[in-house]
Amino acid sequence: MSGGLLVAGTTSDAGKSVVTAGICRWLVRQGVKVAPFKAQNMSLNSFVTKEGAEIGRAQAMQAQACRVEPTALMNPVLLKPGGERSSQVVLLGKPVGEMSARGYHGGRQQRLLGTVLECLAELRSTYDAVICEGAGSPAEINLRRTDIVNMGIARNAGLPVLVVGDIDRGGVFASFFGTVALLSPEDQALVAGFLVNKFRGDVSLLEPGLDMLHGLTGRRTYGVLPFRHGLGIDEEDGLRVSLRGTVRESNVAPPVGEDVLRVAVCAVPLMSNFTDVDALAAEPGVVVRFVDRAEELADADLVVVPGTRGTVRALEWLRERGLADAVLRRAAEGRPVLGICGGFQVLGEHIEDDVESRRGRVEGLGVLPVRVRFAEEKTLTRPVGEALGERVEGYEIHHGVAEVLGGEAFLDGCRVGQTWGTHWHGSLESDGFRRAFLREVAAASGRRFVPAADTSFAALREEQLDRLGDLIEEHADTDALWRLIESGAPAGLPFVPPGAPGVPG
């Protein structure tokens, strides 16, 4: 068998990533050797594979759902936004340059189609099934000519397409119908049907609408997934909710000690790998919120300055909003601050940047004795070390090279008092280290907080992926889904007018 499926969506954030992960986990539990694939991903949340390739974190999580090691083949093209109109292009795990959106869609994207198809073919020759994730909507008719991630990949690889819609947003029937009706006859022939995501209530009330949709399109609905809290995997495109008062989804268990710990994450521009704080939010009694005002740091026990694709821009933003002064006051008072990657660089003495912002020398906050020089070559590694007497694993993704001139050594960065800085993403996922770090934070903050002795972040991830697999197994027609993956789109699917101009396959 060499089956495949493309999970598309009516919109961005319709649930493609979680549905793909859920299908992958369901399949692997049936004994199927399966891999994820996303031809082109736009994300500031990325991951480093064992071979030193950078891919989207969503694909890394989907690989975990498949119980396989992630590789660059699973996400051959990664776009990392550097502003409103340009992105760094990462090809097969390595950066190959900056490009404007117009330049990318004007020709570069289509030239990558061959590479994308080769990666997919290699995966399909190795695995029983490959579950592909689309991007945005397949009905973006202005981009169809150069598409390599939705119907472009489906047409060239002969993949059946399942369209996911988020009913919690409303308008799901119109979105399903309109998605099909805006595709060319050739593209429509591959759209097998629909999957409703985030449904609340009595499914029997929805069924008449699904029957009418079938009558209008000739396509069935493969399942209705109920709304469940806490099932999102690592986001791709940034924080999708208003920052005002938002809290990172936290473990519902009560605190072990008498106090909670409050963590404030500075929501810097082009924030990257903010998933670093997920491990903190998983701890009972730790409340994580994203902030953009200086006064919101006042009651925080720990302030995190996270990674960013625009270090100099983030530094200016911190100063403009008074957050820089608030961080400086905290550091002087011995109140905990943690800088990760770009956040670590911001805390240093100065930055020499002729690569990312091309601003030359820029003065940092001067909290840590560190000088940073941006190099053309990106550091992509998976370091292992020790801190606070505990083993730590992480991953590094950065152009900035740090020269540490003093302080106490800390994960290839340094610590001065209660200010900590490191380039290591993912370090807080190491359970022993995270608990030791939180004990330090609690002591410095005067909080009677006690880390739970048995919180395993890896186990929580596995539990989350199993819950996604359960959703598919319990609420989708898995027999029909299996036939779709194995045999492709049903023959004779009707054309839904008006369609769109045909695009050569």
XYZ file of C-alpha atoms in Angstrom:
505
model
C 0.000 0.000 0.000
C 1.083 3.572 -0.695
C -1.959 5.551 0.327
C -2.356 9.270 0.793
C -4.716 12.052 1.717
C -4.669 15.844 1.657
C -6.409 17.532 4.597
C -7.470 20.971 3.355
C -9.514 23.609 5.165
C -12.178 26.169 4.408
C -9.982 28.780 6.148
C -6.745 29.148 8.026
C -7.063 27.711 11.525
C -10.006 25.489 10.556
C -8.285 22.583 12.294
C -6.145 21.077 9.529
C -3.128 20.540 11.795
C -5.040 18.785 14.575
C -7.111 16.676 12.168
C -3.938 15.610 10.358
C -2.321 14.681 13.675
C -5.458 12.844 14.759
C -5.640 10.803 11.547
C -1.937 10.007 11.885
C -2.349 8.784 15.471
C -5.459 6.739 14.552
C -3.601 5.088 11.669
C -0.471 4.244 13.638
C -2.633 2.601 16.302
C -4.019 0.379 13.509
C -0.484 -0.764 12.695
C -0.087 1.478 9.651
C 3.338 2.956 8.970
C 2.408 6.592 8.403
C 4.136 9.963 7.944
C 2.922 13.594 7.860
C 3.666 16.048 5.075
C 3.158 19.750 4.477
C 4.656 21.010 1.248
C 4.846 24.632 2.316
C 4.388 26.016 5.794
C 4.371 29.637 6.961
C 5.290 29.695 10.623
C 7.482 31.345 13.231
C 7.217 28.227 15.387
C 9.815 25.809 14.114
C 11.814 22.805 15.253
C 15.217 21.279 14.546
C 15.385 17.662 13.417
C 18.161 15.295 14.457
C 19.972 15.929 11.181
C 19.950 19.692 11.840
C 17.085 20.696 9.542
C 14.508 23.350 10.429
C 10.828 22.464 9.910
C 7.488 23.699 11.236
C 6.662 22.623 14.788
C 3.238 21.394 13.679
C 4.915 18.840 11.410
C 7.245 17.803 14.238
C 4.184 17.197 16.425
C 2.470 15.279 13.616
C 5.588 13.120 13.303
C 5.272 12.418 17.017
C 1.662 11.421 16.371
C 3.046 8.944 13.812
C 5.699 7.795 16.314
C 8.484 8.549 13.842
C 11.396 10.979 13.841
C 10.641 14.231 11.995
C 12.712 14.952 8.884
C 13.024 17.784 6.383
C 11.095 15.674 3.846
C 7.956 16.247 5.923
C 8.079 20.030 5.434
C 10.339 20.848 2.472
C 9.422 24.556 2.294
C 9.149 26.710 5.428
C 8.460 30.442 5.215
C 9.409 32.481 8.278
C 7.852 35.965 8.141
C 10.192 38.860 8.798
C 7.563 41.542 8.327
C 4.309 42.191 6.506
C 5.728 41.576 3.029
C 8.802 39.361 3.264
C 9.835 35.989 4.617
C 12.934 33.899 5.023
C 12.672 30.870 2.746
C 13.869 27.629 4.341
C 14.307 24.848 1.780
C 14.846 21.271 2.932
C 15.655 22.563 6.399
C 18.193 25.272 5.448
C 17.648 29.011 4.835
C 18.176 30.048 1.215
C 17.352 33.753 1.431
C 14.724 36.430 2.022
C 11.938 36.992 -0.469
C 8.933 39.265 -0.840
C 5.481 37.734 -1.156
C 5.226 39.077 -4.709
C 8.576 37.586 -5.658
C 7.729 34.229 -4.139
C 4.314 33.884 -5.757
C 5.656 35.428 -8.934
C 7.731 32.395 -9.851
C 9.900 30.979 -7.077
C 7.036 29.016 -5.558
C 6.208 27.165 -8.762
C 9.883 26.297 -9.285
C 9.825 24.530 -5.915
C 7.039 22.194 -7.034
C 9.508 19.612 -8.334
C 11.350 19.501 -5.010
C 8.080 19.215 -3.096
C 6.860 16.339 -5.281
C 10.177 14.514 -4.937
C 9.948 14.731 -1.133
C 6.380 13.446 -1.148
C 7.290 10.606 -3.514
C 10.177 9.580 -1.256
C 7.891 9.496 1.775
C 5.265 7.503 -0.128
C 7.877 4.958 -1.157
C 8.880 4.502 2.493
C 5.540 4.615 4.344
C 2.208 2.834 3.946
C 0.388 6.155 4.026
C 1.252 9.856 3.963
C -1.244 12.319 5.427
C -0.688 15.753 3.909
C -1.826 19.067 5.324
C -2.839 21.954 3.126
C -2.501 25.659 3.918
C -5.141 28.365 4.173
C -7.906 27.465 1.724
C -7.660 25.539 -1.577
C -10.134 28.058 -3.058
C -7.725 31.015 -3.019
C -8.237 31.489 -6.745
C -5.747 34.351 -6.968
C -2.955 31.956 -5.930
C -4.073 28.754 -7.684
C -1.720 29.115 -10.644
C 1.374 28.851 -8.436
C -0.097 26.640 -5.695
C 2.159 23.864 -4.414
C 0.484 23.078 -1.093
C -3.244 22.569 -1.759
C -4.786 21.486 -5.068
C -1.447 21.908 -6.825
C 0.049 19.062 -4.816
C -3.205 17.068 -4.887
C -3.428 17.229 -8.687
C 0.204 16.365 -9.274
C 0.261 13.505 -6.741
C -3.281 12.241 -7.331
C -4.322 12.752 -3.713
C -7.931 12.678 -2.506
C -8.888 15.802 -0.563
C -10.835 16.073 2.687
C -12.021 19.626 3.478
C -12.205 20.580 7.179
C -14.502 23.349 8.394
C -14.694 24.972 11.835
C -18.400 25.091 12.644
C -17.720 27.049 15.840
C -17.008 30.081 13.628
C -20.355 29.802 11.852
C -21.076 29.623 8.122
C -19.636 26.153 7.695
C -22.164 25.004 5.045
C -21.534 28.059 2.887
C -17.797 27.571 3.366
C -17.929 23.923 2.300
C -20.108 24.629 -0.733
C -18.154 27.713 -1.765
C -14.814 25.931 -1.466
C -15.880 23.248 -3.936
C -17.727 25.642 -6.241
C -14.659 27.859 -6.731
C -12.471 24.990 -7.940
C -11.912 23.888 -11.517
C -13.550 20.634 -12.678
C -10.178 18.878 -12.498
C -9.632 20.006 -8.911
C -13.202 19.241 -7.883
C -12.757 15.646 -9.017
C -10.319 15.114 -6.136
C -12.429 16.706 -3.377
C -14.014 13.638 -1.784
C -15.945 15.296 1.016
C -15.995 17.173 4.277
C -15.167 16.936 7.981
C -16.920 19.203 10.496
C -14.685 20.380 13.341
C -15.532 21.865 16.782
C -19.233 21.008 16.884
C -21.170 21.767 20.070
C -24.568 20.241 20.746
C -26.810 17.518 19.341
C -25.490 16.048 16.083
C -29.005 15.033 15.052
C -29.805 18.731 14.608
C -26.891 19.042 12.180
C -27.658 15.977 10.081
C -30.388 17.538 7.881
C -27.885 20.188 6.829
C -25.273 17.543 6.029
C -27.840 15.708 3.893
C -28.659 18.912 2.019
C -24.937 19.584 1.529
C -24.574 16.107 0.054
C -27.464 16.810 -2.288
C -25.923 20.100 -3.406
C -22.367 18.858 -3.900
C -22.618 15.092 -4.303
C -20.053 14.756 -1.526
C -20.479 13.143 1.857
C -19.337 14.264 5.292
C -16.789 11.891 6.791
C -17.330 12.902 10.393
C -18.399 15.526 12.926
C -15.750 16.157 15.567
C -17.027 17.607 18.854
C -15.519 20.677 20.451
C -12.860 19.721 22.995
C -10.737 22.051 25.125
C -6.963 21.683 25.115
C -6.549 19.756 21.859
C -4.557 22.290 19.840
C -1.067 21.252 18.825
C 1.733 23.767 18.331
C 0.333 26.737 16.421
C 1.867 27.798 13.152
C 0.975 31.373 12.505
C 1.279 33.043 15.877
C -1.067 33.856 18.713
C -4.519 33.887 17.158
C -6.289 35.615 19.995
C -6.215 39.121 21.400
C -3.317 39.560 23.765
C -5.380 41.498 26.267
C -5.791 39.175 29.233
C -5.054 35.959 27.359
C -3.766 32.982 29.260
C -1.870 30.070 27.773
C -3.989 26.968 28.287
C -2.929 25.562 31.639
C -3.184 22.289 33.477
C -6.462 22.250 35.392
C -4.957 20.521 38.427
C -4.738 22.680 41.571
C -1.326 23.847 42.828
C 0.623 21.441 45.018
C 1.839 24.212 47.337
C -0.041 27.108 48.871
C 0.684 29.617 46.085
C 0.504 29.795 42.324
C 3.267 31.211 40.122
C 2.390 33.909 37.623
C 4.407 34.016 34.394
C 4.219 37.022 32.049
C 5.496 36.532 28.503
C 6.362 39.723 26.604
C 4.473 39.441 23.307
C 7.270 40.905 21.165
C 6.804 41.463 17.419
C 7.465 38.415 15.218
C 7.381 36.249 18.342
C 8.793 32.824 17.519
C 8.662 29.500 19.322
C 6.394 30.889 22.019
C 5.552 27.199 22.514
C 8.572 27.247 24.866
C 6.195 28.282 27.645
C 3.780 25.385 27.082
C 5.810 23.294 29.489
C 5.357 25.966 32.170
C 1.606 26.083 31.527
C 1.495 22.295 31.937
C 2.590 22.601 35.565
C -0.238 22.639 38.144
C -0.324 26.056 39.770
C 1.540 27.927 37.000
C -0.471 30.596 35.173
C 1.007 31.857 31.900
C -0.225 34.996 30.162
C 1.019 37.056 27.217
C 1.404 40.774 27.874
C 2.183 43.955 25.975
C 2.077 46.636 28.724
C 4.625 47.448 31.415
C 2.078 47.445 34.238
C 1.247 43.819 33.451
C 4.690 42.781 34.700
C 4.113 44.145 38.197
C 2.562 41.043 39.752
C 4.506 38.488 37.697
C 6.793 36.067 39.502
C 8.661 35.363 36.279
C 8.958 37.465 33.124
C 9.890 35.683 29.906
C 11.312 37.542 26.911
C 10.755 34.957 24.160
C 12.298 34.278 20.796
C 11.654 36.539 17.824
C 12.453 36.749 14.114
C 13.189 40.451 14.606
C 15.534 40.935 17.568
C 16.279 44.627 16.967
C 12.636 45.364 16.241
C 11.633 43.574 19.464
C 14.177 45.603 21.419
C 12.726 48.857 20.075
C 9.189 47.659 20.838
C 10.143 46.851 24.438
C 11.567 50.370 24.838
C 8.625 52.097 23.174
C 6.131 50.416 25.511
C 8.088 50.886 28.716
C 8.596 47.142 29.056
C 12.370 47.518 28.777
C 12.470 49.792 31.838
C 10.219 47.384 33.728
C 12.556 44.476 32.908
C 15.571 46.534 34.003
C 13.896 47.327 37.328
C 13.075 43.675 37.877
C 16.647 42.631 37.188
C 18.001 45.266 39.592
C 15.590 44.068 42.292
C 16.594 40.424 41.846
C 13.206 39.369 40.462
C 13.318 36.520 37.910
C 13.661 37.218 34.192
C 14.278 34.573 31.516
C 15.394 35.468 27.995
C 15.199 32.770 25.318
C 17.007 33.056 21.967
C 16.104 36.549 20.665
C 14.997 37.436 24.190
C 18.441 36.398 25.441
C 20.097 38.608 22.817
C 17.944 41.581 23.847
C 19.214 41.291 27.432
C 22.855 41.601 26.350
C 25.158 44.615 26.068
C 24.922 45.192 22.333
C 23.970 43.555 19.040
C 25.899 43.742 15.774
C 23.278 43.019 13.129
C 24.134 43.246 9.441
C 21.975 40.217 8.606
C 18.456 40.371 10.017
C 17.640 44.089 10.489
C 20.865 45.355 8.860
C 20.989 48.074 11.506
C 24.597 47.560 12.494
C 25.444 48.081 16.160
C 22.456 48.451 18.491
C 22.684 48.801 22.255
C 20.931 46.076 24.228
C 19.404 46.287 27.694
C 22.782 45.526 29.279
C 21.431 43.158 31.926
C 23.682 40.271 30.920
C 27.416 40.440 30.028
C 26.830 39.225 26.476
C 27.676 40.639 23.057
C 25.849 39.343 20.006
C 26.977 39.313 16.394
C 24.623 38.131 13.670
C 26.167 35.610 11.267
C 24.961 34.806 7.753
C 24.820 31.105 8.565
C 22.020 30.014 10.855
C 22.781 27.844 13.887
C 20.558 24.738 13.843
C 21.481 22.244 16.549
C 19.997 19.915 19.174
C 22.219 20.484 22.255
C 22.225 18.406 25.422
C 23.662 19.678 28.699
C 23.121 20.196 32.397
C 21.773 23.032 34.512
C 20.723 23.248 38.164
C 21.970 19.698 38.561
C 19.561 18.320 35.957
C 19.963 16.985 32.417
C 18.576 19.351 29.772
C 17.761 18.869 26.083
C 16.916 21.681 23.698
C 17.236 22.989 20.165
C 18.793 26.148 18.719
C 17.562 28.244 15.764
C 19.361 31.589 15.442
C 21.682 33.787 13.400
C 23.004 35.618 16.469
C 26.301 34.383 17.894
C 26.691 35.225 21.583
C 30.010 36.078 23.219
C 29.490 35.518 26.939
C 31.870 37.720 28.954
C 30.874 36.862 32.518
C 28.140 35.695 34.827
C 27.388 32.119 35.782
C 27.239 29.575 32.954
C 23.685 28.585 31.987
C 22.857 26.399 28.954
C 25.556 27.993 26.774
C 24.262 31.398 27.901
C 24.631 32.925 31.332
C 22.935 33.939 34.534
C 23.431 37.064 36.629
C 21.440 37.057 39.852
C 17.906 36.108 38.884
C 18.280 37.065 35.223
C 18.813 34.065 32.963
C 19.568 33.898 29.248
C 19.980 31.048 26.758
C 19.624 30.292 23.066
C 18.087 26.908 23.896
C 14.458 26.475 22.901
C 12.584 23.576 24.481
C 14.748 23.405 27.614
C 11.708 23.697 29.885
C 10.344 20.450 28.445
C 13.035 18.625 30.484
C 10.994 17.788 33.571
C 13.719 17.733 36.221
C 15.233 20.999 35.045
C 11.844 22.717 34.793
C 11.013 21.774 38.383
C 14.409 22.960 39.629
C 14.041 26.243 37.740
C 10.544 26.839 39.125
C 11.804 26.204 42.652
C 14.414 28.928 42.085
C 11.745 31.301 40.758
C 9.458 30.581 43.707
C 12.243 31.169 46.217
C 13.253 34.463 44.585
C 9.612 35.584 44.473
C 8.808 34.562 48.029
C 6.053 32.236 46.810
C 5.099 29.033 48.605
C 4.884 27.227 45.294
C 5.827 23.558 44.973
C 6.295 21.921 41.546
C 4.347 18.706 41.074
C 6.677 15.734 41.407
C 5.040 13.683 38.659
C 4.334 16.105 35.803
C 5.777 14.619 32.622
C 5.579 16.977 29.671
C 6.294 14.162 27.198
C 3.509 12.069 28.703
C 1.094 15.013 28.470
C 1.981 15.415 24.788
C 1.328 11.726 24.185
C -1.973 11.928 26.024
C -2.973 14.914 23.905
C -2.135 13.061 20.675
C -4.055 9.998 21.835
C -7.089 12.204 22.483
C -6.836 13.468 18.902
C -6.663 9.876 17.667
C -9.711 9.067 19.813
C -11.664 11.921 18.192
C -11.071 10.465 14.738
C -11.764 6.887 15.826
C -14.979 7.765 17.676
C -16.469 10.537 15.535
C -15.327 9.910 11.948
C -16.381 7.154 9.558
C -13.014 5.418 9.744
C -13.948 2.661 7.276
C -14.791 5.262 4.651
C -11.715 7.292 5.589
C -9.520 4.229 5.170
C -10.981 3.530 1.693
C -10.285 7.140 0.770
C -6.649 6.927 1.870
C -6.137 3.557 0.184
C -8.045 4.012 -3.079
C -8.338 7.758 -3.687
C -11.331 9.978 -4.393
C -14.527 8.209 -5.485
C -15.151 8.154 -9.239
C -17.921 10.213 -10.741
C -18.061 13.087 -8.267
C -20.301 15.775 -9.782
C -19.146 19.191 -10.876
C -20.463 22.059 -8.726
C -20.853 25.291 -10.753
C -19.586 27.841 -11.420
C -16.089 26.453 -10.898
C -12.888 28.261 -11.813
C -10.718 28.309 -14.937
C -8.897 25.008 -15.426
C -5.250 24.912 -14.431
C -2.916 22.514 -16.257
C -1.905 19.669 -13.946
